[in-house]
Each structure stands twice: as structure tokens, then as C-alpha cells.
Tab-separated table of C-alpha atoms in Angstrom:
chain	number	residue	atom	x	y	z
A	1	MET	CA	36.496	-85.245	304.358
A	2	THR	CA	39.020	-87.006	306.588
A	3	PRO	CA	42.030	-88.505	304.790
A	4	ALA	CA	42.500	-92.237	305.339
A	5	ILE	CA	45.787	-92.397	303.379
A	6	GLU	CA	48.336	-89.600	302.975
A	7	VAL	CA	51.228	-90.208	300.586
A	8	ASP	CA	53.770	-87.410	300.832
A	9	GLY	CA	56.561	-87.147	298.272
A	10	ILE	CA	57.602	-90.799	298.248
A	11	SER	CA	60.395	-92.037	296.005
A	12	VAL	CA	61.303	-95.715	295.724
A	13	THR	CA	64.354	-97.159	293.986
A	14	LEU	CA	64.597	-100.886	293.255
A	15	GLY	CA	67.628	-102.502	291.693
A	16	GLY	CA	69.168	-99.096	291.020
A	17	THR	CA	66.110	-97.966	289.036
A	18	ALA	CA	63.719	-95.255	290.214
A	19	VAL	CA	60.267	-96.881	290.296
A	20	LEU	CA	58.381	-94.086	292.093
A	21	ASP	CA	59.491	-90.466	291.878
A	22	ALA	CA	58.151	-87.873	294.342
A	23	VAL	CA	54.625	-89.308	294.431
A	24	SER	CA	52.075	-87.474	296.566
A	25	THR	CA	48.361	-88.182	296.868
A	26	THR	CA	45.573	-88.335	299.425
A	27	VAL	CA	42.718	-90.837	299.666
A	28	ASP	CA	39.723	-89.823	301.758
A	29	GLU	CA	37.821	-92.212	304.018
A	30	GLY	CA	35.103	-94.245	302.382
A	31	ARG	CA	36.389	-93.820	298.820
A	32	LEU	CA	37.326	-96.344	296.135
A	33	VAL	CA	40.403	-95.092	294.305
A	34	GLY	CA	41.766	-96.938	291.274
A	35	LEU	CA	45.405	-97.008	290.212
A	36	VAL	CA	45.679	-97.265	286.437
A	37	GLY	CA	48.619	-97.129	284.074
A	38	PRO	CA	50.829	-99.313	281.878
A	39	ASN	CA	52.849	-102.271	283.161
A	40	GLY	CA	55.876	-101.086	285.095
A	41	ALA	CA	54.308	-97.721	285.947
A	42	GLY	CA	54.716	-98.293	289.702
A	43	LYS	CA	51.190	-99.335	290.737
A	44	THR	CA	52.229	-102.430	292.701
A	45	THR	CA	55.178	-100.604	294.242
A	46	LEU	CA	52.874	-97.820	295.432
A	47	LEU	CA	50.533	-100.367	297.048
A	48	ARG	CA	53.465	-102.127	298.732
A	49	THR	CA	54.687	-98.807	300.076
A	50	ILE	CA	51.255	-97.898	301.444
A	51	ASN	CA	51.017	-101.184	303.365
A	52	GLY	CA	54.529	-100.808	304.754
A	53	VAL	CA	56.146	-103.756	302.959
A	54	LEU	CA	58.474	-101.340	301.164
A	55	THR	CA	60.104	-98.384	302.903
A	56	PRO	CA	60.457	-95.378	300.585
A	57	ASN	CA	63.871	-93.872	299.996
A	58	ARG	CA	62.258	-90.477	300.538
A	59	GLY	CA	58.877	-89.274	301.749
A	60	SER	CA	56.312	-90.844	304.036
A	61	VAL	CA	52.989	-92.679	304.100
A	62	ARG	CA	50.389	-92.161	306.804
A	63	VAL	CA	47.353	-94.402	307.262
A	64	ASP	CA	44.703	-93.276	309.718
A	65	GLY	CA	47.166	-90.581	310.825
A	66	GLN	CA	49.979	-93.050	311.611
A	67	ASP	CA	53.296	-93.301	309.774
A	68	VAL	CA	53.335	-96.915	308.535
A	69	ALA	CA	57.151	-96.994	308.523
A	70	GLU	CA	57.078	-96.585	312.305
A	71	LEU	CA	54.589	-99.421	312.916
A	72	ASP	CA	55.453	-103.051	313.528
A	73	SER	CA	53.951	-105.654	311.218
A	74	ARG	CA	51.067	-106.539	313.531
A	75	ALA	CA	50.043	-102.911	314.048
A	76	ALA	CA	50.251	-102.148	310.322
A	77	SER	CA	48.165	-105.246	309.565
A	78	ARG	CA	45.392	-103.962	311.826
A	79	LEU	CA	45.180	-100.866	309.615
A	80	VAL	CA	45.756	-102.244	306.107
A	81	ALA	CA	44.780	-105.539	304.461
A	82	THR	CA	46.162	-106.462	301.055
A	83	VAL	CA	45.061	-108.830	298.318
A	84	PRO	CA	48.248	-109.412	296.268
A	85	GLN	CA	48.322	-109.930	292.545
A	86	SER	CA	50.031	-113.306	292.890
A	87	THR	CA	48.061	-115.683	295.120
A	88	ALA	CA	50.041	-118.832	294.353
A	89	SER	CA	50.651	-121.068	297.356
A	90	THR	CA	52.996	-124.035	297.690
A	91	PHE	CA	51.418	-125.150	300.987
A	92	GLU	CA	48.323	-127.348	300.902
A	93	PHE	CA	46.445	-125.429	303.607
A	94	PRO	CA	42.661	-125.813	303.597
A	95	VAL	CA	40.881	-122.735	302.284
A	96	ARG	CA	39.414	-121.966	305.704
A	97	ARG	CA	42.908	-121.977	307.241
A	98	ILE	CA	44.045	-119.396	304.681
A	99	VAL	CA	41.085	-117.143	305.554
A	100	GLU	CA	41.721	-117.602	309.284
A	101	MET	CA	45.204	-116.131	308.784
A	102	GLY	CA	43.488	-112.789	308.338
A	103	ARG	CA	42.652	-112.773	312.040
A	104	THR	CA	46.305	-113.106	313.103
A	105	PRO	CA	46.887	-109.357	313.738
A	106	HIS	CA	43.980	-109.345	316.200
A	107	ILE	CA	45.215	-112.290	318.286
A	108	SER	CA	47.899	-111.825	320.944
A	109	ARG	CA	51.057	-113.883	320.747
A	110	PHE	CA	49.795	-116.443	323.264
A	111	GLY	CA	46.109	-115.925	322.618
A	112	THR	CA	43.570	-118.171	320.932
A	113	ARG	CA	40.826	-117.548	318.410
A	114	THR	CA	37.528	-116.485	319.899
A	115	ALA	CA	33.946	-116.899	318.753
A	116	ALA	CA	34.186	-113.393	317.287
A	117	ASP	CA	37.177	-114.494	315.198
A	118	ARG	CA	35.280	-117.524	313.923
A	119	ASP	CA	32.273	-115.356	313.072
A	120	ALA	CA	34.498	-112.918	311.166
A	121	VAL	CA	35.943	-115.798	309.135
A	122	ASP	CA	32.486	-117.238	308.408
A	123	GLU	CA	31.172	-113.867	307.244
A	124	ALA	CA	34.235	-113.188	305.076
A	125	MET	CA	33.988	-116.574	303.353
A	126	ASP	CA	30.292	-116.076	302.737
A	127	ARG	CA	30.739	-112.584	301.274
A	128	ALA	CA	33.578	-113.725	299.014
A	129	ALA	CA	31.529	-116.787	297.954
A	130	VAL	CA	34.160	-119.332	298.998
A	131	ASP	CA	32.367	-120.953	301.945
A	132	HIS	CA	31.749	-124.098	299.865
A	133	LEU	CA	35.528	-124.459	299.421
A	134	ALA	CA	36.298	-124.434	303.161
A	135	ASP	CA	37.908	-127.894	303.351
A	136	ARG	CA	39.576	-127.896	299.925
A	137	PRO	CA	43.368	-127.482	299.786
A	138	VAL	CA	44.089	-124.030	298.401
A	139	THR	CA	46.486	-125.627	295.906
A	140	GLU	CA	43.573	-127.505	294.301
A	141	VAL	CA	41.222	-124.595	293.592
A	142	SER	CA	41.242	-122.597	290.360
A	143	GLY	CA	43.110	-119.330	289.957
A	144	GLY	CA	39.874	-117.342	290.139
A	145	GLU	CA	38.695	-119.202	293.234
A	146	ARG	CA	42.084	-118.663	294.875
A	147	GLN	CA	41.797	-114.931	294.168
A	148	ARG	CA	38.470	-114.884	296.041
A	149	VAL	CA	39.992	-116.906	298.913
A	150	PHE	CA	42.636	-114.223	299.465
A	151	LEU	CA	39.965	-111.544	299.228
A	152	ALA	CA	38.110	-113.395	301.996
A	153	ARG	CA	41.308	-113.422	304.070
A	154	ALA	CA	41.553	-109.640	303.674
A	155	LEU	CA	37.892	-109.230	304.666
A	156	ALA	CA	38.457	-111.351	307.785
A	157	GLN	CA	41.347	-109.048	308.683
A	158	ASP	CA	38.700	-106.325	309.212
A	159	THR	CA	40.856	-103.268	308.540
A	160	PRO	CA	39.736	-99.730	307.703
A	161	VAL	CA	41.886	-99.738	304.542
A	162	LEU	CA	41.913	-102.435	301.858
A	163	LEU	CA	44.496	-102.619	299.042
A	164	LEU	CA	43.818	-104.734	295.968
A	165	ASP	CA	46.447	-105.514	293.325
A	166	GLU	CA	44.669	-106.490	290.092
A	167	PRO	CA	41.739	-108.106	291.975
A	168	THR	CA	39.990	-109.244	288.780
A	169	SER	CA	42.994	-110.504	286.802
A	170	ASP	CA	42.183	-114.239	287.136
A	171	LEU	CA	38.401	-113.939	287.190
A	172	ASP	CA	35.836	-114.559	284.488
A	173	VAL	CA	33.497	-111.706	283.564
A	174	ASN	CA	30.786	-112.769	286.017
A	175	HIS	CA	33.148	-112.928	288.981
A	176	GLN	CA	34.882	-109.702	287.960
A	177	VAL	CA	31.593	-107.864	288.338
A	178	ARG	CA	30.631	-109.725	291.512
A	179	THR	CA	34.010	-108.968	293.105
A	180	LEU	CA	33.879	-105.267	292.291
A	181	ASP	CA	30.244	-105.101	293.418
A	182	LEU	CA	31.395	-106.513	296.757
A	183	VAL	CA	34.225	-103.965	296.922
A	184	ALA	CA	31.738	-101.171	296.208
A	185	ASP	CA	29.544	-102.460	299.064
A	186	LEU	CA	32.534	-102.366	301.422
A	187	VAL	CA	33.151	-98.737	300.461
A	188	ASP	CA	29.490	-97.925	301.088
A	189	GLU	CA	29.956	-99.408	304.569
A	190	GLY	CA	32.830	-97.018	305.242
A	191	ARG	CA	35.956	-98.884	304.129
A	192	THR	CA	38.637	-97.139	302.115
A	193	VAL	CA	39.858	-99.104	299.106
A	194	VAL	CA	42.767	-98.545	296.723
A	195	ALA	CA	42.881	-100.961	293.791
A	196	ALA	CA	45.276	-101.386	290.889
A	197	ILE	CA	43.009	-102.209	287.949
A	198	HIS	CA	44.220	-102.937	284.416
A	199	ASP	CA	40.760	-102.776	282.798
A	200	LEU	CA	40.140	-99.062	282.262
A	201	ASP	CA	36.412	-99.514	281.642
A	202	LEU	CA	35.951	-101.388	284.922
A	203	ALA	CA	38.057	-98.791	286.726
A	204	ALA	CA	35.869	-95.993	285.357
A	205	ARG	CA	32.687	-97.869	286.226
A	206	TYR	CA	33.466	-98.680	289.846
A	207	CYS	CA	36.006	-96.161	291.150
A	208	ASP	CA	35.163	-92.818	292.726
A	209	GLU	CA	38.552	-91.476	291.648
A	210	LEU	CA	41.553	-92.592	289.621
A	211	ARG	CA	45.290	-92.029	289.812
A	212	LEU	CA	47.033	-92.463	286.447
A	213	LEU	CA	50.661	-93.535	286.897
A	214	HIS	CA	53.301	-93.408	284.206
A	215	ASP	CA	57.086	-93.578	284.561
A	216	GLY	CA	56.820	-93.610	288.349
A	217	ARG	CA	54.739	-90.447	288.678
A	218	ILE	CA	51.061	-89.594	288.999
A	219	ARG	CA	50.189	-87.930	285.710
A	220	ALA	CA	46.490	-87.343	286.366
A	221	ALA	CA	44.190	-87.594	289.397
A	222	GLY	CA	40.494	-87.069	289.962
A	223	PRO	CA	37.144	-88.468	288.824
A	224	PRO	CA	37.423	-91.100	286.057
A	225	GLU	CA	35.966	-88.832	283.382
A	226	SER	CA	38.651	-86.211	284.006
A	227	VAL	CA	41.535	-88.698	284.187
A	228	LEU	CA	40.657	-90.873	281.205
A	229	THR	CA	40.866	-88.655	278.148
A	230	ASP	CA	42.148	-89.306	274.645
A	231	GLU	CA	45.298	-87.354	275.447
A	232	THR	CA	46.123	-88.858	278.850
A	233	VAL	CA	45.564	-92.447	277.714
A	234	ALA	CA	47.671	-91.920	274.592
A	235	ALA	CA	50.492	-90.340	276.590
A	236	ALA	CA	50.551	-93.043	279.284
A	237	PHE	CA	49.937	-96.163	277.197
A	238	GLY	CA	51.581	-95.126	273.936
A	239	ALA	CA	48.485	-95.878	271.880
A	240	ARG	CA	45.877	-93.792	270.108
A	241	ALA	CA	42.684	-93.864	272.133
A	242	THR	CA	39.113	-92.697	271.936
A	243	VAL	CA	37.270	-92.168	275.207
A	244	THR	CA	33.488	-92.171	274.996
A	245	THR	CA	30.575	-92.520	277.394
A	246	HIS	CA	29.295	-96.082	277.683
A	247	PRO	CA	25.647	-96.167	276.585
A	248	VAL	CA	24.562	-98.458	279.449
A	249	THR	CA	26.747	-97.581	282.448
A	250	GLY	CA	27.147	-93.889	281.612
A	251	THR	CA	30.815	-94.079	282.589
A	252	ALA	CA	33.975	-93.578	280.528
A	253	SER	CA	34.767	-96.283	277.982
A	254	VAL	CA	38.204	-96.498	276.347
A	255	THR	CA	38.907	-97.886	272.895
A	256	ALA	CA	42.594	-98.097	272.020
A	257	PHE	CA	44.180	-98.453	268.595
A	258	ALA	CA	47.694	-99.404	267.600
A	259	ASP	CA	49.798	-96.414	266.666
A	260	ASP	CA	50.164	-96.249	262.878
A	261	ALA	CA	53.794	-95.202	263.239
A	262	PRO	CA	55.178	-96.477	266.549
A	263	GLU	CA	58.340	-94.801	267.742
A	264	THR	CA	59.703	-98.052	269.085
A	265	THR	CA	59.785	-101.594	267.770
A	266	PRO	CA	57.323	-103.695	269.778
A	267	ALA	CA	59.141	-106.635	271.279
A	268	THR	CA	58.867	-109.472	273.748
A	269	VAL	CA	61.992	-110.505	275.615
A	270	HIS	CA	62.750	-113.515	277.785
A	271	VAL	CA	65.261	-112.680	280.522
A	272	VAL	CA	67.438	-115.359	282.079
A	273	GLY	CA	68.282	-114.161	285.572
A	274	GLY	CA	68.818	-115.198	289.156
A	275	GLY	CA	70.272	-113.747	292.318
A	276	GLY	CA	68.865	-110.312	291.474
A	277	ALA	CA	70.966	-110.023	288.308
A	278	ALA	CA	67.900	-109.469	286.111
A	279	THR	CA	66.219	-106.820	288.272
A	280	PRO	CA	67.825	-103.701	286.725
A	281	LEU	CA	67.298	-105.185	283.248
A	282	LEU	CA	63.599	-105.818	283.894
A	283	HIS	CA	62.999	-102.289	285.111
A	284	ARG	CA	64.875	-100.802	282.150
A	285	LEU	CA	63.079	-102.963	279.574
A	286	GLY	CA	59.697	-102.378	281.190
A	287	ALA	CA	60.276	-98.629	281.253
A	288	VAL	CA	60.401	-98.554	277.434
A	289	GLY	CA	57.350	-100.768	277.017
A	290	ILE	CA	59.074	-104.060	276.216
A	291	GLU	CA	57.095	-107.046	277.459
A	292	CYS	CA	59.177	-109.502	279.465
A	293	SER	CA	59.116	-113.064	280.671
A	294	VAL	CA	61.586	-114.282	283.296
A	295	GLY	CA	63.014	-117.552	284.485
A	296	ALA	CA	63.511	-120.002	285.678
A	297	VAL	CA	64.363	-118.514	289.093
A	298	SER	CA	63.626	-119.433	292.690
A	299	THR	CA	60.215	-118.338	293.975
A	300	ASP	CA	61.901	-116.187	296.647
A	301	ASP	CA	64.563	-114.710	294.352
A	302	ALA	CA	64.782	-110.919	294.038
A	303	ASP	CA	64.269	-111.308	290.289
A	304	ALA	CA	61.002	-113.171	290.917
A	305	GLU	CA	59.806	-110.335	293.138
A	306	THR	CA	60.707	-107.779	290.476
A	307	ALA	CA	58.950	-109.819	287.797
A	308	ARG	CA	55.778	-109.848	289.893
A	309	THR	CA	56.072	-106.111	290.432
A	310	ILE	CA	56.119	-105.353	286.702
A	311	ASP	CA	53.568	-108.068	285.788
A	312	ALA	CA	56.109	-110.123	283.838
A	313	ASP	CA	55.427	-113.741	282.891
A	314	LEU	CA	57.403	-115.789	285.413
A	315	VAL	CA	58.808	-119.340	285.574
A	316	THR	CA	59.876	-120.419	289.065
A	317	VAL	CA	61.286	-123.378	290.941
A	318	PRO	CA	61.129	-123.974	294.729
A	319	PRO	CA	63.869	-122.356	296.854
A	320	TYR	CA	67.243	-124.114	296.543
A	321	ALA	CA	65.864	-126.481	293.886
A	322	PRO	CA	67.577	-126.921	290.505
A	323	VAL	CA	65.847	-126.165	287.216
A	324	ASP	CA	64.058	-129.448	286.511
A	325	ASP	CA	62.667	-130.779	283.220
A	326	GLU	CA	59.272	-129.138	283.716
A	327	ALA	CA	60.803	-125.714	284.354
A	328	ARG	CA	63.259	-126.141	281.472
A	329	THR	CA	60.361	-126.909	279.133
A	330	ALA	CA	58.520	-123.818	280.337
A	331	VAL	CA	61.630	-121.705	279.734
A	332	ALA	CA	62.086	-123.181	276.264
A	333	GLU	CA	58.494	-122.300	275.340
A	334	ARG	CA	59.008	-118.672	276.377
A	335	VAL	CA	62.332	-118.462	274.579
A	336	ARG	CA	60.701	-119.687	271.359
A	337	ARG	CA	57.888	-117.124	271.687
A	338	ALA	CA	60.261	-114.248	272.446
A	339	ASP	CA	61.735	-111.896	269.877
A	340	THR	CA	64.998	-111.806	271.830
A	341	VAL	CA	66.571	-113.442	274.878
A	342	VAL	CA	68.602	-111.423	277.365
A	343	VAL	CA	71.000	-113.429	279.533
A	344	ALA	CA	71.788	-111.450	282.671
A	345	ASP	CA	75.149	-111.398	284.425
A	346	VAL	CA	74.187	-114.471	286.475
A	347	THR	CA	76.244	-116.835	288.535
A	348	VAL	CA	76.437	-120.031	286.463
A	349	ALA	CA	75.778	-123.073	288.646
A	350	PRO	CA	74.815	-126.682	287.872
A	351	GLY	CA	71.255	-125.954	288.979
A	352	ASN	CA	70.633	-123.188	286.432
A	353	CYS	CA	72.578	-124.580	283.466
A	354	PRO	CA	69.311	-125.950	281.975
A	355	ASN	CA	68.182	-122.323	281.511
A	356	LEU	CA	71.201	-121.677	279.296
A	357	ASP	CA	70.754	-124.980	277.463
A	358	ALA	CA	67.169	-123.977	276.660
A	359	VAL	CA	68.389	-120.720	275.116
A	360	LEU	CA	71.036	-122.418	273.011
A	361	ASP	CA	68.574	-125.012	271.715
A	362	THR	CA	66.634	-122.325	269.798
A	363	ASP	CA	67.522	-119.807	267.101
A	364	THR	CA	66.056	-116.833	269.013
A	365	PRO	CA	68.472	-113.844	268.968
A	366	VAL	CA	70.490	-113.494	272.181
A	367	VAL	CA	71.862	-110.494	274.072
A	368	VAL	CA	74.458	-111.393	276.716
A	369	VAL	CA	75.227	-109.026	279.598
A	370	ASP	CA	78.879	-109.585	280.419
A	371	GLY	CA	79.590	-107.431	283.465
A	372	ARG	CA	81.786	-109.848	285.420
A	373	PRO	CA	84.580	-112.174	284.278
A	374	VAL	CA	83.326	-115.711	283.637
A	375	ASP	CA	85.685	-117.263	286.208
A	376	ALA	CA	84.319	-114.920	288.894
A	377	ARG	CA	80.731	-116.149	288.444
A	378	ASN	CA	81.071	-119.729	287.187
A	379	VAL	CA	80.706	-122.539	289.711
A	380	ALA	CA	79.666	-125.138	287.136
A	381	GLY	CA	83.186	-125.968	285.977
A	382	ALA	CA	83.925	-126.811	282.358
A	383	ARG	CA	80.227	-127.108	281.490
A	384	GLY	CA	79.582	-123.567	282.677
A	385	ARG	CA	82.534	-122.167	280.721
A	386	ARG	CA	81.348	-123.921	277.548
A	387	LEU	CA	77.797	-122.573	277.911
A	388	VAL	CA	78.939	-118.997	278.455
A	389	SER	CA	81.379	-119.233	275.541
A	390	ARG	CA	78.658	-120.551	273.209
A	391	LEU	CA	76.268	-117.785	274.286
A	392	ARG	CA	78.891	-115.102	273.685
A	393	ASP	CA	79.691	-116.528	270.250
A	394	ARG	CA	76.030	-116.773	269.345
A	395	GLY	CA	74.761	-113.448	270.637
A	396	THR	CA	75.427	-109.744	271.037
A	397	VAL	CA	77.564	-108.979	274.081
A	398	VAL	CA	76.983	-105.785	276.082
A	399	ASP	CA	78.884	-104.569	279.112
A	400	ASP	CA	76.074	-103.146	281.213
A	401	VAL	CA	72.365	-102.384	281.567
A	402	ASP	CA	72.593	-99.245	279.447
A	403	GLY	CA	73.416	-101.223	276.317
A	404	VAL	CA	70.629	-103.784	276.676
A	405	VAL	CA	67.674	-101.835	275.236
A	406	ALA	CA	69.609	-100.727	272.140
A	407	ALA	CA	70.917	-104.259	271.586
A	408	VAL	CA	67.430	-105.729	271.922
A	409	ARG	CA	66.003	-103.280	269.395
A	410	ARG	CA	68.801	-103.991	266.929
A	411	ALA	CA	68.318	-107.735	267.318
A	412	VAL	CA	64.553	-107.475	266.802
A	413	ALA	CA	64.902	-105.198	263.791
A	414	THR	CA	67.471	-107.509	262.196
A	415	ASP	CA	65.455	-110.656	262.892
A	416	ARG	CA	62.316	-109.108	261.359
A	417	ARG	CA	64.054	-107.708	258.270
A	418	PRO	CA	62.719	-109.366	255.080
A	419	ALA	CA	65.142	-111.837	253.578
A	420	GLU	CA	66.903	-110.645	250.429
A	421	THR	CA	66.051	-112.503	247.253
A	422	ASP	CA	68.233	-113.160	244.264
A	423	PRO	CA	67.121	-110.681	241.531
A	424	ARG	CA	68.428	-112.917	238.728
A	425	PRO	CA	65.848	-114.881	236.779
């Protein structure tokens, strides 16, 4: 078979952390290949490297025989269409306008849309079952409907390769099946599809092959029944698992159980970041299986991009906007739910002081990363100095990223320790 995608020894480092390490794989034309693995394993990063958004530190990616790193954006977009995991939009474009954007790579700089372009958009909207939403602002449709709108945009792009990042994450069961049925039809028509799928049963049911990622490497590759075994699932996900054959579909079905004696203390952490300060922390925490939430940060902040990459819960504000009451409330809710809060080595400004206020208003344990002197990163005057001082007094202070995981585990263990009782009658 002819390879549609050739990934040769790629390594990607983000925020000083190796996310992909010497990954090599080949995807043949007309195949549906699923990427499975725990959060933070590198699935999204691999997709973003295949479509040329990220340039690997080492190695290369070829699509249809062409090195994507050597293609301009328009040429790459004629080869690869992507449905991202996050489909949030702050612009009130009508749904049809969003789908029409998929035709952009096929239109010259000074060209206009043709009847063929309009037909491609009509067909894509019909196949994705969003034609009835054509005139609705994309900001007013549900999360599941918006997911199908961006799938329609990718279909209108009419590329030989389609990349899907968690295509069923916001869909109900009915639309999950309908979406993957549509993807399977596209593969039958000759398209090549690579999809990151968190539901192992759905991945086994629909994919021709799987790639199991863990700690930035492909740990198993091949047909679903050979990739999903008790041993491989346990090793990758850190949970005991039993893999059986589903009595109806005849494909692999995974049942996971909590480990009776976990090696690490399960924890959820809220990270206060901004300006990229949280990125190395998020990668380090995610690498040891700690679930993170992040915010509030700007939608275009490097920390927001990292949070999306590792599937972290994210609170955002518009670019250059301060943390308003709504965002502060959202941060406070996540801080209360978290086992620990990690405050990154952020620049303290008037606009992000509400993040720190939200932390101090709770009794959640705090870990403070204190890499730079306060005066070097405080532009909020006396208020900023007071907030940092209160955080340092209240929490555990560490000097760098290396100390964060140990401090988080100590804080969680201490917070969960049963209170001592007075033995006297």
C-alpha cells in the first residue's frame, strides 16, 4: 500500500519539556488510524506536527510524499484538514461562513468562490448534518453542533488527509456514532484519517489500526486487538484493565479498574499562570498523571495553548482583557475543587490580581514557584507585593519546576491525613 503519512523520528519540545521523543510511524492511504493514550501523552502534539502547525526539533513529516515543513500554509492546507479539539469561537460568524472557510486554500489570493466551491460547502454541511444551522451564529449553537460545524469545514476543504482531535468529545452517544460512521464512509471513499480518540471502545470499533502513545513515544502499533491488551492498557493508563471481545460489535472492549495500591497520590491541581510561566509546570504535572485546571489566562496565551494540548480544564479571558468577575468566579470554583493550587512564576499585574485573590480566599493548599525576585515581576505596586507575600506565607515555596511535583504530593498527603483526636475520655 502507498503511504499517505510518513513520520520519521520526530521529537518535539515545548516549554523545555520533551513532548514527543523519536516518534516514527506510517499511515497508508485509505486507512483510519486512531491515536490513543492518557492525557499528556502527545496525541495532540503529534497531530499538530503532521499538519505543519508545529515544526519538530528533530525528524520530518511527509504527507503525500511532501515534507510539510517545506510547504507554505496554503499548500499544506490543500493536503491536510484538521478538526481541532477546541472549537470555541469569539466571532459571531454564521455557520455557513465558518464552513466556507474550508475552501480558502483552493481560492487564489484575488479569486472568488465558484459554483464548485458552493457545491462543496453544501455537500459538506449536508453530510455533517448542519445544513439547518446555516444562518445561525456559530457562537449560539451547542458544543456538539459546533463540533459538527468544524467537521463540515474540514470536509469542504476536500483534502486527501483528515486529522481529528477528539472528534466525539462534545457529542452525545447518537452523534458520536453518526460522526464516526461518517468518518468511516470517508475512509471507504479513499480518504486517510488520523483521529485522537479518548474512548478506547469506540477506537477499537471504528479504527483499522491504533497507535498507543505514552510519555511521548509510541508504545504499541497495529490492529486494535493487538494494541489493546490488559498489559498495554495497564502500562499506559496506570490502571488495571481487562480487555474482552464485545458481544455485539466483535471488537475489543476495555474495562478499567482503579489500582488497589496506586504508586502515586491521585490529585487535581489548579495552576495560576500567564505569559507562558505555567507551561513547564503543566507538562511536568501531566507527565505524572496529575489532572490540571488552568487560569484565568488570555485565550492566545502560551499557557492556554499548552492547557489545550494536555486537555486541561481552562479558564480564559479575551486578549489584553483583565480578569473580570465572571472569570474570577470560575477560577474560585476550580480552586475550591482542587487538592492543591500551584502559583507559577507569573508577572503580577493589576489585570491578573483577581486570580491571586481567588486563591487566597480559600483554604486550598498552595505551592508557590518563586523563580524570580518579586520586584522583577511585579507591576501592580503595593497590592502586588502584598498578594505575593501572603501567598508565600500561606503556602509551600519552591525554587523551580523540579520541586513542584514533590511539593504537590506532600501538600495533598498532608491535607488528606485524618485529623488526630484527643485520646482522653
